[in-house]
Amino acid sequence: MLITTKELKEAIQNTILSTSKEKENPLYNVLLKIKDRKLIVKSQNNITRITYTANIESEEELSILIDPQKLANILKEIKEEKVEIKKEENTVLIQAGNFKTKIKTLNPQLYPELKESTEKQEICSIEAEKVKKLIKNTIYCPDKNDIAREYTGVYFEFKDSTVKATATDHYRLINITTQNEVQIETEFIIENSGATLINRLSLEGKLKILKTENEVSIETNNINVTSKLIKGSFPDYNQILLDKNTSNVIEIDRESFKNAVKRSSTMSENREIMLNIDLQSRLLTLSSQNQEGEIAEDQVTFSNVSANDNLTTKLDSRFILDFVGQISSDTVTMIYRTSEEPVMFEASEEDFSYKYIMTPIIE
Amino acid sequence: MWNKVIEQLKSGVETQDLEKLSLIEPLDVSPVKITLLISDESVKDLLKNKYKDKLKESLRSVFGKLPKIELVMKSNEKDNLNPKYAFENFVVGPSNQLAYAASVAVSENPAKAYNPLFIYGGVGLGKTHLLHAIGNAIKRKKPKAKVLYISSEEFTNELINSIQHKQMTQFRNKYRNLDCLLIDDIQFISKKERTEEEFFHTFNALYENQKQIVITSDKPPSEIQDIENRLKSRFSWGLIVDIQPPEFETRIAIIQKKAELFNLKLSPEIVEFIAQNISSNVREIEGALIKISAFKSIMRRPVTLSLVKTTLQDIVMRKEKMLTAENIQKTVAKHFGISVEELKSPKRNKEILIPREVAMYLTRKITKNSLPEIKAKFGVKSHATIINACKKIEKELEKNAELREKVREIEKEITDV
């Protein structure tokens, strides 16, 4: 049967992301089915699963369990618009123009097809770009090896026409908010690999987020991706966010701040930099020093929003750069109290607002 | 399968019945028997009479034969009780022991001990906890007892809905057939004539049928403004008890109990620090522990006194702002209707002297200011003036109920942060 090469490439490129890593495992393969004029490719591992569906012209039927890596490598080299696939006993013949190859397949019966839950609740309809950004800008934070499972994923909240994503590694916490209508107010912690997968998939336009008790699904016209959820509750992070009314608040140009952090940390051997806020001169001095006593220092000006106290504190320069490097706002707001307390950064873009709190390095 | 049945049935159903039928939930569907969960009698009536034949026809067409039909009525007896509130986890101290004892008595002998039981006190002192604990205890002893916890606000909303949807009979049946009504924050029904009227009749019906009523409010009945006298008088038929802010030892016990719940190990000095800095409100104690717990779990910081101090900074800062001689002078002056300048002036007429002495007494009682500091803040010549003023006010408070009440109010305003 003839299939559009581009369609098959896309199906494989997406589904390959959710296969098992062990070659001996049948779930290392993807299940490729053609039935009722539909191409259906399924993959799954112990955390996530993907179903890719596309309409095709062929009326023939096919069901094979195939190594997606091999198939992807082959498809990468095929420039013809269509590719012919023919199933033989334990192999599949792939032809395009004068090129042909025969690769082994497994019995599709080996593939455990899971029934999709009928009790999915639709949480909201949202732009794929928004979901990906919420994940991309939080996924660097959790520690995948944290012994408390609820901290290894990304915590999502759907409430009051907003969607929030939060993650922490105990040294810092990132919280991003975007406006979006929600159908049911809910919250969940998505598995780290589930969130990473969604971020890597080629999703476009509007998608639906649905939830069952243990899983969350993202549905578009042709991709249905499901990830397990982490059981447990995410602590009330609002409790640790600094209150502007009882803290010092200054505003800094983001680009200048980012460059100053980069430059001033060049002499640091362990990413530590010293921040010194002098309200009188309105200068934020950043500096680092190595064991040989060599120093790098830079200064940026700031606006005093409502600060009464100077500050000298030591922070992890990479943690700061992780945050200021990912946002595009003109300014960042820095909220602080004392050298021993966490420092919080806030920023706002057109559709997103960020809160990023980090603990100082105390010797 | 049931969806197919409903789809077929829909074609022969009148528009006004569609919504009701679409709310039927299939519990178990097989060609032999189908079990359907229905919301009320009216749906039962539709299925058993009006659409009996059409339903059979649809079932036959979908299943090929007629399965047995079982209808299960949804239980509407929602009690709104929160199981986490029980007598066992209520910390009893001198400030709340009467309210506690009365609540236990009511739960042991509903409608016999005290009816109504009226509990009043400030926010976050445990009134709602006691209401739920009474309800839970009654339900534990008599699982079939019809108990309902509701806030007066929800009562009002439900009443409005019932009026709008012409369901007053259901509303009255619901409330007047209870064994125990637990109504929270009754002060909010003031100025809502129809709610007051309906609550009055609900009260009478329950009272006459010897059913228990427990009411909470932030004030005693006599002080609830804009509420009908006939209601106020009924609230006083049973027992009125108050809950005062917990004293230091009870606060210590509350903190220890709550810390256990949050799995927090607090050293005695931390417990003491929290108890010293949060005095008026149990909810605030809980809030403080939630904050500490969040820091401990998110930032993995050990719970030290320094961490507790910084995490409670908001509360402490607010308190510090309030607990100053300047704020006490301002608050006292406001309550006595004079200016701060007058209060600090050397005038000796009674209207100025009493407020000045009250301000000195409160500054000495609730701030950490030393006598020389107080002397400077009030611009008096010697310490003896302050000591004498404090003694005088202490004596006055023993015999003058009006002044006692006024000073209590001022102190509450200053310390309730």
mmCIF file of N, CA and C in Angstrom, chain B residues 302-378:
data_model
loop_
_atom_site.group_PDB
_atom_site.id
_atom_site.type_symbol
_atom_site.label_atom_id
_atom_site.label_comp_id
_atom_site.label_asym_id
_atom_site.label_seq_id
_atom_site.Cartn_x
_atom_site.Cartn_y
_atom_site.Cartn_z
ATOM 1 N N PRO B 302 15.918 23.249 57.722
ATOM 2 C CA PRO B 302 15.560 22.740 59.044
ATOM 3 C C PRO B 302 14.745 23.788 59.798
ATOM 4 N N VAL B 303 13.814 23.323 60.619
ATOM 5 C CA VAL B 303 12.957 24.267 61.327
ATOM 6 C C VAL B 303 13.704 24.814 62.543
ATOM 7 N N THR B 304 14.330 25.949 62.327
ATOM 8 C CA THR B 304 15.070 26.594 63.414
ATOM 9 C C THR B 304 14.276 27.818 63.862
ATOM 10 N N LEU B 305 14.683 28.352 64.993
ATOM 11 C CA LEU B 305 13.990 29.546 65.484
ATOM 12 C C LEU B 305 14.149 30.684 64.480
ATOM 13 N N SER B 306 15.320 30.742 63.867
ATOM 14 C CA SER B 306 15.570 31.800 62.892
ATOM 15 C C SER B 306 14.624 31.649 61.693
ATOM 16 N N LEU B 307 14.435 30.407 61.208
ATOM 17 C CA LEU B 307 13.508 30.201 60.097
ATOM 18 C C LEU B 307 12.093 30.601 60.501
ATOM 19 N N VAL B 308 11.704 30.181 61.700
ATOM 20 C CA VAL B 308 10.353 30.496 62.170
ATOM 21 C C VAL B 308 10.180 32.010 62.262
ATOM 22 N N LYS B 309 11.211 32.670 62.778
ATOM 23 C CA LYS B 309 11.123 34.124 62.908
ATOM 24 C C LYS B 309 10.952 34.770 61.544
ATOM 25 N N THR B 310 11.728 34.314 60.561
ATOM 26 C CA THR B 310 11.634 34.951 59.250
ATOM 27 C C THR B 310 10.330 34.602 58.534
ATOM 28 N N THR B 311 9.897 33.367 58.697
ATOM 29 C CA THR B 311 8.656 33.002 58.002
ATOM 30 C C THR B 311 7.444 33.690 58.624
ATOM 31 N N LEU B 312 7.551 33.973 59.886
ATOM 32 C CA LEU B 312 6.418 34.634 60.539
ATOM 33 C C LEU B 312 6.571 36.154 60.503
ATOM 34 N N GLN B 313 7.553 36.599 59.727
ATOM 35 C CA GLN B 313 7.859 38.021 59.752
ATOM 36 C C GLN B 313 6.635 38.893 59.416
ATOM 37 N N ASP B 314 5.871 38.432 58.447
ATOM 38 C CA ASP B 314 4.682 39.212 58.073
ATOM 39 C C ASP B 314 3.788 39.450 59.276
ATOM 40 N N ILE B 315 3.530 38.352 59.985
ATOM 41 C CA ILE B 315 2.628 38.447 61.138
ATOM 42 C C ILE B 315 3.268 39.310 62.224
ATOM 43 N N VAL B 316 4.550 39.027 62.471
ATOM 44 C CA VAL B 316 5.241 39.765 63.527
ATOM 45 C C VAL B 316 5.336 41.250 63.166
ATOM 46 N N MET B 317 5.645 41.512 61.885
ATOM 47 C CA MET B 317 5.780 42.910 61.466
ATOM 48 C C MET B 317 4.467 43.664 61.635
ATOM 49 N N ARG B 318 3.387 42.987 61.219
ATOM 50 C CA ARG B 318 2.073 43.625 61.359
ATOM 51 C C ARG B 318 1.786 43.893 62.831
ATOM 52 N N LYS B 319 2.134 42.902 63.641
ATOM 53 C CA LYS B 319 1.889 43.011 65.066
ATOM 54 C C LYS B 319 2.730 44.118 65.700
ATOM 55 N N GLU B 320 4.001 44.144 65.286
ATOM 56 C CA GLU B 320 4.882 45.171 65.822
ATOM 57 C C GLU B 320 4.370 46.567 65.510
ATOM 58 N N LYS B 321 3.836 46.675 64.265
ATOM 59 C CA LYS B 321 3.285 47.972 63.857
ATOM 60 C C LYS B 321 2.120 48.358 64.756
ATOM 61 N N MET B 322 1.326 47.360 65.125
ATOM 62 C CA MET B 322 0.132 47.622 65.925
ATOM 63 C C MET B 322 0.488 47.824 67.398
ATOM 64 N N LEU B 323 1.434 47.062 67.905
ATOM 65 C CA LEU B 323 1.724 47.086 69.338
ATOM 66 C C LEU B 323 2.739 48.164 69.708
ATOM 67 N N THR B 324 2.421 49.376 69.374
ATOM 68 C CA THR B 324 3.293 50.483 69.755
ATOM 69 C C THR B 324 2.469 51.440 70.617
ATOM 70 N N ALA B 325 3.172 52.212 71.454
ATOM 71 C CA ALA B 325 2.469 53.185 72.305
ATOM 72 C C ALA B 325 1.672 54.160 71.422
ATOM 73 N N GLU B 326 2.259 54.517 70.270
ATOM 74 C CA GLU B 326 1.596 55.469 69.370
ATOM 75 C C GLU B 326 0.264 54.901 68.880
ATOM 76 N N ASN B 327 0.292 53.623 68.496
ATOM 77 C CA ASN B 327 -0.950 53.017 67.994
ATOM 78 C C ASN B 327 -1.979 52.868 69.113
ATOM 79 N N ILE B 328 -1.495 52.551 70.312
ATOM 80 C CA ILE B 328 -2.418 52.419 71.445
ATOM 81 C C ILE B 328 -3.061 53.770 71.741
ATOM 82 N N GLN B 329 -2.248 54.834 71.732
ATOM 83 C CA GLN B 329 -2.803 56.179 71.976
ATOM 84 C C GLN B 329 -3.871 56.513 70.925
ATOM 85 N N LYS B 330 -3.537 56.179 69.666
ATOM 86 C CA LYS B 330 -4.461 56.487 68.556
ATOM 87 C C LYS B 330 -5.778 55.708 68.724
ATOM 88 N N THR B 331 -5.661 54.427 69.041
ATOM 89 C CA THR B 331 -6.858 53.589 69.142
ATOM 90 C C THR B 331 -7.705 53.993 70.343
ATOM 91 N N VAL B 332 -7.051 54.252 71.475
ATOM 92 C CA VAL B 332 -7.801 54.652 72.680
ATOM 93 C C VAL B 332 -8.512 55.982 72.420
ATOM 94 N N ALA B 333 -7.771 56.926 71.820
ATOM 95 C CA ALA B 333 -8.363 58.240 71.542
ATOM 96 C C ALA B 333 -9.600 58.088 70.655
ATOM 97 N N LYS B 334 -9.478 57.242 69.662
ATOM 98 C CA LYS B 334 -10.600 57.023 68.734
ATOM 99 C C LYS B 334 -11.825 56.475 69.484
ATOM 100 N N HIS B 335 -11.595 55.493 70.347
ATOM 101 C CA HIS B 335 -12.709 54.884 71.075
ATOM 102 C C HIS B 335 -13.361 55.843 72.061
ATOM 103 N N PHE B 336 -12.574 56.796 72.586
ATOM 104 C CA PHE B 336 -13.156 57.742 73.545
ATOM 105 C C PHE B 336 -13.571 59.050 72.865
ATOM 106 N N GLY B 337 -13.400 59.114 71.578
ATOM 107 C CA GLY B 337 -13.842 60.287 70.822
ATOM 108 C C GLY B 337 -13.043 61.545 71.117
ATOM 109 N N ILE B 338 -11.744 61.398 71.398
ATOM 110 C CA ILE B 338 -10.897 62.579 71.597
ATOM 111 C C ILE B 338 -9.693 62.482 70.649
ATOM 112 N N SER B 339 -8.910 63.560 70.569
ATOM 113 C CA SER B 339 -7.747 63.511 69.680
ATOM 114 C C SER B 339 -6.530 62.993 70.466
ATOM 115 N N VAL B 340 -5.527 62.536 69.731
ATOM 116 C CA VAL B 340 -4.309 62.037 70.371
ATOM 117 C C VAL B 340 -3.633 63.170 71.158
ATOM 118 N N GLU B 341 -3.702 64.375 70.597
ATOM 119 C CA GLU B 341 -3.097 65.548 71.273
ATOM 120 C C GLU B 341 -3.759 65.758 72.633
ATOM 121 N N GLU B 342 -5.084 65.657 72.624
ATOM 122 C CA GLU B 342 -5.813 65.824 73.896
ATOM 123 C C GLU B 342 -5.414 64.729 74.881
ATOM 124 N N LEU B 343 -5.351 63.497 74.363
ATOM 125 C CA LEU B 343 -5.011 62.364 75.233
ATOM 126 C C LEU B 343 -3.637 62.556 75.895
ATOM 127 N N LYS B 344 -2.722 63.159 75.148
ATOM 128 C CA LYS B 344 -1.364 63.335 75.682
ATOM 129 C C LYS B 344 -1.195 64.649 76.464
ATOM 130 N N SER B 345 -2.270 65.469 76.430
ATOM 131 C CA SER B 345 -2.168 66.766 77.102
ATOM 132 C C SER B 345 -2.239 66.594 78.635
ATOM 133 N N PRO B 346 -1.814 67.601 79.410
ATOM 134 C CA PRO B 346 -1.852 67.446 80.873
ATOM 135 C C PRO B 346 -3.238 67.700 81.480
ATOM 136 N N LYS B 347 -4.271 67.883 80.606
ATOM 137 C CA LYS B 347 -5.614 68.168 81.128
ATOM 138 C C LYS B 347 -6.046 67.074 82.112
ATOM 139 N N ARG B 348 -6.778 67.489 83.167
ATOM 140 C CA ARG B 348 -7.146 66.507 84.176
ATOM 141 C C ARG B 348 -8.646 66.273 84.284
ATOM 142 N N ASN B 349 -9.408 66.830 83.302
ATOM 143 C CA ASN B 349 -10.851 66.526 83.353
ATOM 144 C C ASN B 349 -11.069 65.049 82.990
ATOM 145 N N LYS B 350 -12.150 64.484 83.533
ATOM 146 C CA LYS B 350 -12.410 63.048 83.463
ATOM 147 C C LYS B 350 -12.379 62.499 82.016
ATOM 148 N N GLU B 351 -12.954 63.276 81.071
ATOM 149 C CA GLU B 351 -13.072 62.826 79.671
ATOM 150 C C GLU B 351 -11.697 62.611 79.021
ATOM 151 N N ILE B 352 -10.703 63.293 79.553
ATOM 152 C CA ILE B 352 -9.357 63.159 78.980
ATOM 153 C C ILE B 352 -8.505 62.244 79.861
ATOM 154 N N LEU B 353 -8.665 62.391 81.176
ATOM 155 C CA LEU B 353 -7.821 61.670 82.114
ATOM 156 C C LEU B 353 -8.012 60.149 82.004
ATOM 157 N N ILE B 354 -9.284 59.718 81.951
ATOM 158 C CA ILE B 354 -9.540 58.262 81.896
ATOM 159 C C ILE B 354 -8.916 57.650 80.632
ATOM 160 N N PRO B 355 -9.203 58.224 79.449
ATOM 161 C CA PRO B 355 -8.560 57.643 78.261
ATOM 162 C C PRO B 355 -7.036 57.635 78.359
ATOM 163 N N ARG B 356 -6.435 58.695 78.927
ATOM 164 C CA ARG B 356 -4.979 58.745 79.031
ATOM 165 C C ARG B 356 -4.487 57.604 79.928
ATOM 166 N N GLU B 357 -5.203 57.396 81.041
ATOM 167 C CA GLU B 357 -4.787 56.328 81.953
ATOM 168 C C GLU B 357 -5.011 54.938 81.350
ATOM 169 N N VAL B 358 -6.096 54.834 80.572
ATOM 170 C CA VAL B 358 -6.348 53.552 79.895
ATOM 171 C C VAL B 358 -5.214 53.275 78.908
ATOM 172 N N ALA B 359 -4.812 54.323 78.181
ATOM 173 C CA ALA B 359 -3.730 54.160 77.191
ATOM 174 C C ALA B 359 -2.436 53.753 77.884
ATOM 175 N N MET B 360 -2.167 54.357 79.042
ATOM 176 C CA MET B 360 -0.954 53.995 79.788
ATOM 177 C C MET B 360 -1.035 52.547 80.259
ATOM 178 N N TYR B 361 -2.225 52.186 80.778
ATOM 179 C CA TYR B 361 -2.441 50.825 81.275
ATOM 180 C C TYR B 361 -2.208 49.806 80.158
ATOM 181 N N LEU B 362 -2.780 50.087 78.978
ATOM 182 C CA LEU B 362 -2.646 49.140 77.860
ATOM 183 C C LEU B 362 -1.204 49.098 77.336
ATOM 184 N N THR B 363 -0.549 50.234 77.314
ATOM 185 C CA THR B 363 0.846 50.269 76.842
ATOM 186 C C THR B 363 1.715 49.423 77.767
ATOM 187 N N ARG B 364 1.453 49.548 79.042
ATOM 188 C CA ARG B 364 2.216 48.766 80.039
ATOM 189 C C ARG B 364 1.878 47.277 79.905
ATOM 190 N N LYS B 365 0.595 47.006 79.609
ATOM 191 C CA LYS B 365 0.152 45.607 79.570
ATOM 192 C C LYS B 365 0.605 44.883 78.286
ATOM 193 N N ILE B 366 0.474 45.552 77.161
ATOM 194 C CA ILE B 366 0.678 44.787 75.915
ATOM 195 C C ILE B 366 1.907 45.156 75.082
ATOM 196 N N THR B 367 2.674 46.131 75.522
ATOM 197 C CA THR B 367 3.920 46.372 74.776
ATOM 198 C C THR B 367 5.102 45.990 75.656
ATOM 199 N N LYS B 368 6.244 45.953 75.007
ATOM 200 C CA LYS B 368 7.435 45.608 75.787
ATOM 201 C C LYS B 368 8.153 46.875 76.255
ATOM 202 N N ASN B 369 7.466 48.009 76.132
ATOM 203 C CA ASN B 369 8.094 49.278 76.521
ATOM 204 C C ASN B 369 8.398 49.319 78.020
ATOM 205 N N SER B 370 9.549 49.871 78.352
ATOM 206 C CA SER B 370 9.913 50.026 79.767
ATOM 207 C C SER B 370 9.222 51.277 80.315
ATOM 208 N N LEU B 371 9.245 51.415 81.628
ATOM 209 C CA LEU B 371 8.613 52.596 82.232
ATOM 210 C C LEU B 371 9.215 53.910 81.692
ATOM 211 N N PRO B 372 10.560 54.021 81.621
ATOM 212 C CA PRO B 372 11.100 55.279 81.055
ATOM 213 C C PRO B 372 10.604 55.537 79.629
ATOM 214 N N GLU B 373 10.468 54.446 78.846
ATOM 215 C CA GLU B 373 9.976 54.619 77.465
ATOM 216 C C GLU B 373 8.534 55.121 77.472
ATOM 217 N N ILE B 374 7.701 54.505 78.334
ATOM 218 C CA ILE B 374 6.290 54.914 78.403
ATOM 219 C C ILE B 374 6.205 56.371 78.890
ATOM 220 N N LYS B 375 7.055 56.674 79.852
ATOM 221 C CA LYS B 375 7.079 58.037 80.390
ATOM 222 C C LYS B 375 7.351 59.027 79.243
ATOM 223 N N ALA B 376 8.313 58.681 78.417
ATOM 224 C CA ALA B 376 8.662 59.573 77.299
ATOM 225 C C ALA B 376 7.527 59.659 76.281
ATOM 226 N N LYS B 377 6.896 58.535 75.988
ATOM 227 C CA LYS B 377 5.828 58.520 74.967
ATOM 228 C C LYS B 377 4.619 59.339 75.411
ATOM 229 N N PHE B 378 4.370 59.373 76.737
ATOM 230 C CA PHE B 378 3.198 60.096 77.227
ATOM 231 C C PHE B 378 3.563 61.487 77.759
#
